[in-house]
Amino acid sequence: MKGGAVDEFARATYLICMAACVQVEAMAMQAENQANRDANEPPTYKPADFKALIERYGIHHNAVIGYLTGR
């Protein structure tokens, strides 16, 4: 690949991996909340906890644009 193609591919691959990590963690959180519901207990995770995953893994819009453009 010429120029920055490898770098662009590597950046995109990294972001896809981060998105997969968020999805797996969110699924585990959702499963725990469901187990709590089944046990008539309050949920462990609130909506803000799910939203925080996006920030923690750096996959919100501005972070992704900055990462892809090298800013």
mmCIF file of C-alpha atoms in Angstrom:
data_model
loop_
_atom_site.group_PDB
_atom_site.id
_atom_site.type_symbol
_atom_site.label_atom_id
_atom_site.label_comp_id
_atom_site.label_asym_id
_atom_site.label_seq_id
_atom_site.Cartn_x
_atom_site.Cartn_y
_atom_site.Cartn_z
ATOM 1 C CA MET A 1 0.000 0.000 0.000
ATOM 2 C CA LYS A 2 1.218 3.435 -0.842
ATOM 3 C CA GLY A 3 1.415 6.534 1.312
ATOM 4 C CA GLY A 4 -0.585 6.456 4.511
ATOM 5 C CA ALA A 5 -2.794 3.536 3.487
ATOM 6 C CA VAL A 6 -1.332 1.189 6.091
ATOM 7 C CA ASP A 7 -1.724 3.813 8.780
ATOM 8 C CA GLU A 8 -5.321 4.479 7.736
ATOM 9 C CA PHE A 9 -6.084 0.758 7.718
ATOM 10 C CA ALA A 10 -4.461 0.296 11.109
ATOM 11 C CA ARG A 11 -6.421 3.222 12.560
ATOM 12 C CA ALA A 12 -9.715 1.887 11.208
ATOM 13 C CA THR A 13 -8.914 -1.599 12.491
ATOM 14 C CA TYR A 14 -8.158 -0.244 15.946
ATOM 15 C CA LEU A 15 -11.488 1.614 16.065
ATOM 16 C CA ILE A 16 -13.366 -1.502 15.000
ATOM 17 C CA CYS A 17 -11.658 -3.431 17.800
ATOM 18 C CA MET A 18 -12.577 -0.754 20.345
ATOM 19 C CA ALA A 19 -16.198 -0.863 19.178
ATOM 20 C CA ALA A 20 -16.192 -4.647 19.582
ATOM 21 C CA CYS A 21 -14.821 -4.281 23.122
ATOM 22 C CA VAL A 22 -17.598 -1.843 23.989
ATOM 23 C CA GLN A 23 -20.201 -4.196 22.593
ATOM 24 C CA VAL A 24 -18.931 -7.186 24.566
ATOM 25 C CA GLU A 25 -18.725 -5.193 27.794
ATOM 26 C CA ALA A 26 -22.193 -3.723 27.252
ATOM 27 C CA MET A 27 -23.595 -7.205 26.649
ATOM 28 C CA ALA A 28 -22.113 -8.396 29.946
ATOM 29 C CA MET A 29 -23.565 -5.376 31.737
ATOM 30 C CA GLN A 30 -26.950 -6.027 30.151
ATOM 31 C CA ALA A 31 -26.822 -9.684 31.195
ATOM 32 C CA GLU A 32 -26.061 -8.698 34.780
ATOM 33 C CA ASN A 33 -28.956 -6.256 34.770
ATOM 34 C CA GLN A 34 -31.237 -9.020 33.476
ATOM 35 C CA ALA A 35 -30.059 -11.364 36.237
ATOM 36 C CA ASN A 36 -30.862 -8.636 38.749
ATOM 37 C CA ARG A 37 -34.346 -8.232 37.266
ATOM 38 C CA ASP A 38 -34.887 -11.977 37.472
ATOM 39 C CA ALA A 39 -33.908 -11.820 41.161
ATOM 40 C CA ASN A 40 -36.184 -8.804 41.749
ATOM 41 C CA GLU A 41 -33.163 -6.620 42.489
ATOM 42 C CA PRO A 42 -32.387 -3.174 41.106
ATOM 43 C CA PRO A 43 -30.118 -3.009 38.051
ATOM 44 C CA THR A 44 -26.404 -2.783 38.675
ATOM 45 C CA TYR A 45 -25.850 -0.605 35.609
ATOM 46 C CA LYS A 46 -27.739 2.563 34.741
ATOM 47 C CA PRO A 47 -28.003 4.164 31.269
ATOM 48 C CA ALA A 48 -25.129 6.509 32.157
ATOM 49 C CA ASP A 49 -22.870 3.491 32.723
ATOM 50 C CA PHE A 50 -23.550 2.278 29.193
ATOM 51 C CA LYS A 51 -22.910 5.734 27.732
ATOM 52 C CA ALA A 52 -19.664 5.960 29.705
ATOM 53 C CA LEU A 53 -18.292 2.978 27.772
ATOM 54 C CA ILE A 54 -18.214 5.053 24.597
ATOM 55 C CA GLU A 55 -16.155 7.724 26.309
ATOM 56 C CA ARG A 56 -13.855 5.274 28.058
ATOM 57 C CA TYR A 57 -13.041 3.428 24.850
ATOM 58 C CA GLY A 58 -12.689 6.672 22.894
ATOM 59 C CA ILE A 59 -15.217 5.910 20.197
ATOM 60 C CA HIS A 60 -17.443 8.971 20.431
ATOM 61 C CA HIS A 61 -17.712 11.115 17.304
ATOM 62 C CA ASN A 62 -15.078 13.736 18.094
ATOM 63 C CA ALA A 63 -12.562 11.156 19.324
ATOM 64 C CA VAL A 64 -12.974 9.029 16.212
ATOM 65 C CA ILE A 65 -12.648 11.987 13.845
ATOM 66 C CA GLY A 66 -9.593 13.206 15.732
ATOM 67 C CA TYR A 67 -8.021 9.765 15.696
ATOM 68 C CA LEU A 68 -8.649 9.222 11.990
ATOM 69 C CA THR A 69 -7.333 12.640 11.029
ATOM 70 C CA GLY A 70 -4.356 12.519 13.392
ATOM 71 C CA ARG A 71 -5.490 15.492 15.482
#
